[in-house]
Short mmCIF file of C-alpha atoms and ligand atoms in Angstrom, two decimals:
data_model
loop_
_atom_site.label_atom_id
_atom_site.label_comp_id
_atom_site.label_asym_id
_atom_site.label_seq_id
_atom_site.Cartn_x
_atom_site.Cartn_y
_atom_site.Cartn_z
CA UNK A 1 -54.13 12.25 0.36
CA UNK A 2 -55.77 15.24 -0.99
CA UNK A 3 -53.86 18.11 -2.56
CA UNK A 4 -55.08 21.61 -2.82
CA UNK A 5 -53.13 24.37 -4.94
CA UNK A 6 -54.24 27.85 -5.66
CA UNK A 7 -52.72 30.22 -8.60
CA UNK A 8 -53.41 33.92 -8.77
CA UNK A 9 -54.74 35.78 -12.15
CA UNK A 10 -52.54 38.89 -12.76
CA UNK A 11 -53.04 42.87 -13.84
CA UNK A 12 -49.98 44.00 -16.08
CA UNK A 13 -49.33 47.47 -15.01
CA UNK A 14 -47.29 48.18 -18.04
CA UNK A 15 -45.26 46.36 -20.80
CA UNK A 16 -47.87 45.01 -23.43
CA UNK A 17 -46.95 42.13 -25.92
CA UNK A 18 -43.41 42.88 -24.99
CA UNK A 19 -43.03 39.26 -23.27
CA UNK A 20 -42.79 37.12 -26.65
CA UNK A 21 -40.46 40.00 -28.18
CA UNK A 22 -37.88 39.01 -25.09
CA UNK A 23 -38.19 42.50 -23.54
CA UNK A 24 -39.68 44.02 -20.14
CA UNK A 25 -42.81 43.55 -18.50
CA UNK A 26 -44.26 44.64 -14.91
CA UNK A 27 -46.97 42.72 -13.56
CA UNK A 28 -48.60 42.04 -10.15
CA UNK A 29 -50.39 39.08 -9.16
CA UNK A 30 -54.15 39.41 -7.87
CA UNK A 31 -55.79 38.13 -4.75
CA UNK A 32 -58.35 36.41 -7.02
CA UNK A 33 -56.98 32.87 -7.63
CA UNK A 34 -58.12 29.40 -9.09
CA UNK A 35 -58.03 26.30 -6.70
CA UNK A 36 -57.33 23.08 -7.63
CA UNK A 37 -58.42 19.86 -5.33
CA UNK A 38 -56.91 16.54 -6.35
CA UNK A 39 -57.42 13.30 -4.90
CA UNK A 40 -54.87 10.95 -6.54
CA UNK A 41 -56.20 7.37 -7.21
CA UNK A 42 -53.34 5.65 -8.84
CA UNK A 43 -55.26 5.13 -12.08
CA UNK A 44 -54.16 6.18 -15.61
CA UNK A 45 -56.65 8.92 -16.17
CA UNK A 46 -57.32 12.53 -14.47
CA UNK A 47 -61.19 13.14 -14.33
CA UNK A 48 -61.77 16.68 -14.09
CA UNK A 49 -64.63 19.03 -12.91
CA UNK A 50 -65.16 22.68 -12.71
CA UNK A 51 -67.72 24.83 -10.75
CA UNK A 52 -67.98 26.90 -13.81
CA UNK A 53 -68.65 24.43 -16.19
CA UNK A 54 -70.93 21.60 -16.91
CA UNK A 55 -69.84 18.14 -17.00
CA UNK A 56 -66.45 16.74 -16.50
CA UNK A 57 -63.27 16.05 -18.55
CA UNK A 58 -61.74 12.48 -18.61
CA UNK A 59 -58.15 12.94 -19.84
CA UNK A 60 -55.84 9.78 -20.22
CA UNK A 61 -52.33 10.63 -18.91
CA UNK A 62 -51.22 9.95 -22.51
CA UNK A 63 -53.29 12.60 -23.89
CA UNK A 64 -51.71 14.38 -26.88
CA UNK A 65 -52.34 18.02 -28.46
CA UNK A 66 -55.84 17.66 -30.25
CA UNK A 67 -57.33 15.26 -28.25
CA UNK A 68 -59.15 17.51 -25.66
CA UNK A 69 -60.87 20.73 -26.47
CA UNK A 70 -62.46 23.63 -24.74
CA UNK A 71 -61.48 24.45 -20.83
CA UNK A 72 -60.28 20.62 -20.38
CA UNK A 73 -57.45 21.64 -22.63
CA UNK A 74 -55.70 23.60 -20.47
CA UNK A 75 -55.58 20.73 -17.57
CA UNK A 76 -54.78 18.03 -20.65
CA UNK A 77 -51.91 20.43 -21.80
CA UNK A 78 -50.34 20.48 -18.43
CA UNK A 79 -50.54 16.91 -18.07
CA UNK A 80 -48.98 16.52 -21.46
CA UNK A 81 -46.21 19.14 -20.74
CA UNK A 82 -45.08 17.86 -17.66
CA UNK A 83 -44.67 13.98 -19.38
CA UNK A 84 -42.87 15.84 -22.26
CA UNK A 85 -40.52 17.29 -19.99
CA UNK A 86 -39.91 13.94 -18.33
CA UNK A 87 -41.98 14.26 -15.01
CA UNK A 88 -44.35 11.67 -13.61
CA UNK A 89 -48.11 12.43 -13.50
CA UNK A 90 -50.35 10.44 -11.75
CA UNK A 91 -54.14 10.11 -12.26
CA UNK A 92 -56.91 10.92 -9.99
CA UNK A 93 -60.06 13.10 -9.48
CA UNK A 94 -59.68 17.12 -9.67
CA UNK A 95 -62.17 19.95 -8.78
CA UNK A 96 -61.90 23.59 -9.93
CA UNK A 97 -62.95 26.54 -8.45
CA UNK A 98 -61.86 30.01 -9.54
CA UNK A 99 -62.64 33.70 -8.81
CA UNK A 100 -60.51 35.11 -11.39
CA UNK A 101 -62.46 36.62 -14.18
CA UNK A 102 -62.58 34.53 -17.34
CA UNK A 103 -61.84 36.47 -20.68
CA UNK A 104 -61.33 39.68 -18.81
CA UNK A 105 -57.49 39.86 -19.60
CA UNK A 106 -56.57 38.66 -16.07
CA UNK A 107 -54.81 35.79 -17.40
CA UNK A 108 -57.38 33.35 -15.94
CA UNK A 109 -55.79 30.70 -17.99
CA UNK A 110 -52.05 30.90 -16.84
CA UNK A 111 -53.80 30.69 -13.12
CA UNK A 112 -55.56 27.41 -14.13
CA UNK A 113 -52.35 26.00 -15.66
CA UNK A 114 -50.39 26.98 -12.53
CA UNK A 115 -52.75 25.43 -9.97
CA UNK A 116 -53.21 22.35 -12.10
CA UNK A 117 -49.22 21.98 -12.23
CA UNK A 118 -48.85 22.82 -8.40
CA UNK A 119 -51.33 20.08 -7.72
CA UNK A 120 -49.79 17.43 -10.11
CA UNK A 121 -46.15 17.93 -9.15
CA UNK A 122 -47.02 18.06 -5.29
CA UNK A 123 -49.15 14.76 -5.76
CA UNK A 124 -46.28 13.14 -7.52
CA UNK A 125 -43.53 14.43 -4.89
CA UNK A 126 -41.71 16.68 -7.90
CA UNK A 127 -40.15 19.86 -7.08
CA UNK A 128 -39.71 22.11 -10.02
CA UNK A 129 -38.15 25.67 -9.79
CA UNK A 130 -40.60 28.63 -10.71
CA UNK A 131 -39.05 29.36 -14.06
CA UNK A 132 -39.34 25.48 -15.15
CA UNK A 133 -42.95 25.64 -13.82
CA UNK A 134 -43.55 28.85 -15.96
CA UNK A 135 -42.24 27.17 -19.35
CA UNK A 136 -44.26 23.73 -18.79
CA UNK A 137 -47.32 25.79 -18.43
CA UNK A 138 -46.63 27.98 -21.47
CA UNK A 139 -45.73 24.99 -23.50
CA UNK A 140 -49.44 23.32 -22.43
CA UNK A 141 -50.78 26.89 -23.87
CA UNK A 142 -48.68 27.21 -26.69
CA UNK A 143 -48.65 23.50 -28.03
CA UNK A 144 -51.81 21.81 -26.37
CA UNK A 145 -54.26 24.69 -26.19
CA UNK A 146 -52.90 26.32 -29.45
CA UNK A 147 -52.55 30.16 -28.06
CA UNK A 148 -49.16 31.58 -29.12
CA UNK A 149 -48.69 33.55 -25.95
CA UNK A 150 -45.48 34.49 -24.00
CA UNK A 151 -44.24 33.78 -20.58
CA UNK A 152 -45.39 36.74 -18.61
CA UNK A 153 -48.64 35.53 -17.38
CA UNK A 154 -47.29 32.14 -15.73
CA UNK A 155 -44.29 34.17 -14.02
CA UNK A 156 -46.96 36.50 -12.43
CA UNK A 157 -49.07 33.72 -11.12
CA UNK A 158 -45.97 32.19 -9.78
CA UNK A 159 -43.75 34.93 -8.30
CA UNK A 160 -46.67 37.21 -7.10
CA UNK A 161 -45.59 39.13 -3.86
CA UNK A 162 -47.99 41.41 -1.58
CA UNK A 163 -47.15 44.88 -2.31
CA UNK A 164 -44.82 44.18 -5.00
CA UNK A 165 -44.75 44.39 -8.82
CA UNK A 166 -42.53 41.86 -10.38
CA UNK A 167 -40.18 43.47 -13.02
CA UNK A 168 -39.63 40.67 -15.64
CA UNK A 169 -36.64 40.57 -18.35
CA UNK A 170 -37.93 38.12 -20.54
CA UNK A 171 -34.92 37.56 -22.05
CA UNK A 172 -32.83 36.37 -19.16
CA UNK A 173 -36.00 35.18 -17.44
CA UNK A 174 -35.08 37.08 -14.50
CA UNK A 175 -37.72 38.42 -12.42
CA UNK A 176 -37.01 41.34 -9.72
CA UNK A 177 -39.75 42.44 -7.15
CA UNK A 178 -40.38 46.28 -7.06
CA UNK A 179 -42.30 47.54 -4.20
CA UNK A 180 -45.26 48.73 -5.42
CA UNK A 181 -47.93 49.99 -2.71
CA UNK A 182 -49.55 53.17 -4.49
CA UNK A 183 -52.25 53.13 -1.07
CA UNK A 184 -49.46 54.20 0.76
CA UNK A 185 -49.31 57.32 -0.88
CA UNK A 186 -52.94 58.14 -1.60
CA UNK A 187 -53.37 56.44 -4.91
CA UNK A 188 -55.66 53.68 -5.79
CA UNK A 189 -55.11 51.26 -8.72
CA UNK A 190 -58.38 50.84 -10.02
CA UNK A 191 -59.33 47.82 -12.36
CA UNK A 192 -61.96 48.28 -14.49
CA UNK A 193 -63.61 45.58 -16.17
CA UNK A 194 -65.50 46.63 -19.85
CA UNK A 195 -67.01 43.32 -19.52
CA UNK A 196 -66.49 43.01 -23.33
CA UNK A 197 -64.30 39.58 -23.49
CA UNK A 198 -61.04 39.58 -25.41
CA UNK A 199 -60.36 37.04 -27.70
CA UNK A 200 -57.20 35.15 -26.73
CA UNK A 201 -56.53 32.28 -28.90
CA UNK A 202 -57.78 34.39 -31.64
CA UNK A 203 -55.97 35.56 -34.86
CA UNK A 204 -55.39 39.03 -33.84
CA UNK A 205 -52.83 38.30 -31.11
CA UNK A 206 -50.92 35.89 -33.32
CA UNK A 207 -50.92 38.37 -36.37
CA UNK A 208 -49.47 41.23 -33.73
CA UNK A 209 -46.98 38.43 -32.75
CA UNK A 210 -46.13 37.80 -36.62
CA UNK A 211 -45.61 41.46 -37.26
CA UNK A 212 -43.04 41.78 -34.60
CA UNK A 213 -41.33 38.51 -35.84
CA UNK A 214 -41.31 40.02 -39.50
CA UNK A 215 -40.27 43.38 -38.29
CA UNK A 216 -37.09 41.60 -36.48
CA UNK A 217 -36.26 39.49 -39.41
CA UNK A 218 -36.19 42.82 -41.82
CA UNK A 219 -33.66 44.24 -38.96
CA UNK A 220 -31.57 40.99 -39.49
CA UNK A 221 -32.12 39.93 -35.73
CA UNK A 222 -33.65 36.86 -33.85
CA UNK A 223 -35.95 39.19 -31.61
CA UNK A 224 -36.78 42.95 -31.51
CA UNK A 225 -34.96 42.84 -28.05
CA UNK A 226 -31.90 42.49 -29.96
CA UNK A 227 -32.54 45.72 -31.85
CA UNK A 228 -33.89 47.59 -28.71
CA UNK A 229 -30.82 49.78 -28.31
CA UNK A 230 -30.76 50.75 -31.89
CA UNK A 231 -32.86 53.75 -31.82
CA UNK A 232 -36.23 54.10 -33.56
CA UNK A 233 -34.67 55.49 -36.73
CA UNK A 234 -33.70 52.10 -37.10
CA UNK A 235 -37.20 51.36 -38.25
CA UNK A 236 -36.67 53.14 -41.39
CA UNK A 237 -35.22 49.70 -42.56
CA UNK A 238 -38.48 47.93 -42.10
CA UNK A 239 -39.96 48.08 -45.50
CA UNK A 240 -43.64 47.04 -44.29
CA UNK A 241 -44.91 50.03 -42.80
CA UNK A 242 -47.51 48.07 -40.66
CA UNK A 243 -44.57 46.02 -39.15
CA UNK A 244 -42.46 48.88 -38.34
CA UNK A 245 -45.19 50.34 -36.44
CA UNK A 246 -45.76 47.23 -34.39
CA UNK A 247 -42.16 47.34 -33.58
CA UNK A 248 -42.35 50.92 -32.52
CA UNK A 249 -44.78 50.07 -29.97
CA UNK A 250 -42.49 47.29 -28.57
CA UNK A 251 -39.33 49.47 -28.56
CA UNK A 252 -41.19 52.59 -26.88
CA UNK A 253 -43.10 50.24 -24.29
CA UNK A 254 -39.95 48.47 -23.15
CA UNK A 255 -38.61 51.95 -22.38
CA UNK A 256 -41.70 52.87 -20.53
CA UNK A 257 -41.59 49.82 -18.45
CA UNK A 258 -38.02 50.99 -17.01
CA UNK A 259 -39.23 54.60 -16.76
CA UNK A 260 -42.16 53.37 -14.83
CA UNK A 261 -39.93 51.18 -12.42
CA UNK A 262 -38.07 54.72 -11.90
CA UNK A 263 -41.11 56.68 -11.31
CA UNK A 264 -42.09 54.07 -8.42
CA UNK A 265 -38.37 54.27 -7.07
CA UNK A 266 -38.88 57.78 -7.12
CA UNK A 267 -42.70 57.49 -5.68
CA UNK A 268 -43.73 59.69 -8.42
CA UNK A 269 -47.39 58.64 -9.56
CA UNK A 270 -47.70 61.87 -11.93
CA UNK A 271 -44.91 60.42 -13.88
CA UNK A 272 -46.28 57.06 -13.51
CA UNK A 273 -49.86 58.00 -14.54
CA UNK A 274 -48.43 59.88 -17.66
CA UNK A 275 -46.47 56.49 -18.67
CA UNK A 276 -50.01 54.78 -18.59
CA UNK A 277 -51.41 57.33 -20.91
CA UNK A 278 -48.50 57.10 -23.25
CA UNK A 279 -48.69 53.22 -23.31
CA UNK A 280 -52.30 53.40 -23.98
CA UNK A 281 -51.70 55.92 -26.84
CA UNK A 282 -49.33 53.26 -28.34
CA UNK A 283 -51.23 50.30 -27.92
CA UNK A 284 -54.07 52.30 -29.68
CA UNK A 285 -52.22 54.01 -32.47
CA UNK A 286 -49.11 51.69 -33.23
CA UNK A 287 -50.12 48.36 -31.90
CA UNK A 288 -53.73 48.68 -32.45
CA UNK A 289 -54.90 46.35 -29.87
CA UNK A 290 -57.60 48.47 -27.97
CA UNK A 291 -61.16 48.95 -28.99
CA UNK A 292 -63.40 52.40 -28.97
CA UNK A 293 -65.10 50.85 -25.63
CA UNK A 294 -61.83 50.54 -24.20
CA UNK A 295 -60.48 53.85 -25.26
CA UNK A 296 -63.80 55.58 -24.21
CA UNK A 297 -62.98 53.98 -20.39
CA UNK A 298 -59.29 54.96 -20.15
CA UNK A 299 -60.19 58.43 -21.72
CA UNK A 300 -63.26 59.03 -18.88
CA UNK A 301 -60.85 57.77 -15.88
CA UNK A 302 -58.33 60.41 -17.02
CA UNK A 303 -60.94 63.18 -17.65
CA UNK A 304 -62.50 62.47 -14.05
CA UNK A 305 -59.13 62.82 -12.41
CA UNK A 306 -57.09 59.81 -12.84
CA UNK A 307 -53.41 60.17 -13.15
CA UNK A 308 -53.58 58.02 -16.04
CA UNK A 309 -55.03 55.07 -17.45
CA UNK A 310 -54.44 51.94 -19.89
CA UNK A 311 -55.63 48.81 -21.17
CA UNK A 312 -53.99 45.93 -19.62
CA UNK A 313 -53.53 42.41 -21.28
CA UNK A 314 -53.60 40.89 -24.42
CA UNK A 315 -56.18 43.25 -26.08
CA UNK A 316 -59.41 43.78 -28.16
CA UNK A 317 -61.55 44.13 -24.75
CA UNK A 318 -60.92 43.20 -21.27
CA UNK A 319 -59.85 45.60 -18.47
CA UNK A 320 -58.61 49.11 -18.11
CA UNK A 321 -56.41 49.87 -14.88
CA UNK A 322 -56.19 53.31 -13.62
CA UNK A 323 -53.86 55.29 -11.22
CA UNK A 324 -56.52 57.65 -9.23
CA UNK A 325 -55.91 59.95 -6.12
CA UNK A 326 -58.12 58.90 -3.60
CA UNK A 327 -60.03 62.28 -3.84
CA UNK A 328 -60.83 61.78 -7.64
CA UNK A 329 -62.59 57.99 -6.82
CA UNK A 330 -66.04 59.06 -6.41
CA UNK A 331 -65.89 61.05 -9.58
CA UNK A 332 -64.43 58.36 -11.43
CA UNK A 333 -66.66 55.57 -9.97
CA UNK A 334 -69.81 57.49 -11.34
CA UNK A 335 -68.56 58.73 -14.62
CA UNK A 336 -67.08 55.78 -16.20
CA UNK A 337 -70.49 53.85 -15.91
CA UNK A 338 -72.43 56.75 -17.06
CA UNK A 339 -70.22 57.32 -20.08
CA UNK A 340 -70.03 53.66 -21.17
CA UNK A 341 -73.78 53.51 -20.90
CA UNK A 342 -74.29 56.84 -22.73
CA UNK A 343 -72.11 55.36 -25.46
CA UNK A 344 -74.32 52.05 -25.88
CA UNK A 345 -71.71 49.81 -23.93
CA UNK A 346 -72.22 47.52 -21.09
CA UNK A 347 -71.79 48.75 -17.56
CA UNK A 348 -67.92 48.27 -16.71
CA UNK A 349 -67.41 47.36 -12.97
CA UNK A 350 -64.65 49.03 -11.01
CA UNK A 351 -62.71 47.61 -7.94
CA UNK A 352 -59.70 48.62 -6.32
CA UNK A 353 -56.86 46.21 -6.75
CA UNK A 354 -53.78 45.42 -4.61
CA UNK A 355 -50.67 43.21 -5.43
CA UNK A 356 -51.12 39.82 -3.64
CA UNK A 357 -48.89 36.56 -3.15
CA UNK A 358 -48.09 33.92 -5.72
CA UNK A 359 -49.38 30.39 -6.24
CA UNK A 360 -48.77 27.91 -3.35
CA UNK A 361 -50.41 24.84 -1.84
CA UNK A 362 -53.40 25.48 0.21
CA UNK A 363 -53.24 24.01 3.79
CA UNK A 364 -56.09 20.89 4.00
C1 LIG B 1 -51.58 37.64 -23.26
C2 LIG B 1 -50.35 36.84 -23.15
C3 LIG B 1 -49.25 37.30 -22.49
C4 LIG B 1 -48.78 38.61 -23.15
C5 LIG B 1 -49.94 39.72 -23.15
C6 LIG B 1 -49.74 40.88 -23.62
O1 LIG B 1 -51.98 38.00 -21.59
O2 LIG B 1 -50.69 35.59 -22.47
O3 LIG B 1 -48.22 36.21 -22.94
O4 LIG B 1 -48.45 38.59 -24.46
O5 LIG B 1 -51.14 39.06 -23.73
O6 LIG B 1 -48.77 41.60 -23.20
#
């Protein structure tokens, strides 16, 4: 028996760094996915190779955090987290292929975790609901790989739906499909890859998370979500001005997610674009996770006719997304690479993106 399982990357439309503050986010799943093929062999190791990496990783089923590093850690982490949760895992030969761009802020690691988890549980005859799958994959990333990320990427990969965005309430872990089909209104969702890799397990992400936790503590609540409705004036109680600034991004960003959903429901892409711009400004000025290169791309998109543009993902590089009327596409496609090159940056790549289905088995 061979099991093949695929899981997509994602674009977060809006709601950045809100997930670990138990707020709102609105991602879509992408057509691009990680595909894992598993041939169970009854042994007590998983031997895994990847089309994108040299060599193979040999992972004992009894693996523990710290033992496997590099790309193999994502696979080992899922094996470990599944067993920690009390689920059976069998050995076998595993192969990975992927067309999700790595290091672009499109959640290639969550896609890998979810595809590995799907293959292992299918082979073992175990059925888990999507929230439990997401939590196990997140635990693999947090505790085995060592990146203190939230739950959005895994939920997006698992819940993806064609022509729909996924409104997540990260406190109740409720995911609601929201129709998202800009093409039907003559608007394109553009995905612009700066080709400057973002740093994921890096210190800046953890530092932002720490600042948010400190701000929550100064407000006397467990998470910033608990103070969401207090108004921005409440932040005067946060003595550390940087922590207060980070919290302001979270409060305003949560509000923008809900306003963005309302704009989609009203088919108002001008308002949706304005919310993209406001989100980008907040990430640039309050959360300070953009870069000059990313700011330049977002500004150039708007200058060339986009309704709005913002960085998507964890930050410090990666991708910008823009909502662009079809008649502005030619101008945007030509002006962004020109502006980036003129400023001495790599030439970005631009593609039109669409919401796609979530993770699932691939018929053999
Ligand atoms: C990364 C993390 C997510 C989320 C985003 C920022 O993608 O994996 O959990 O925090 O950054 O919104």
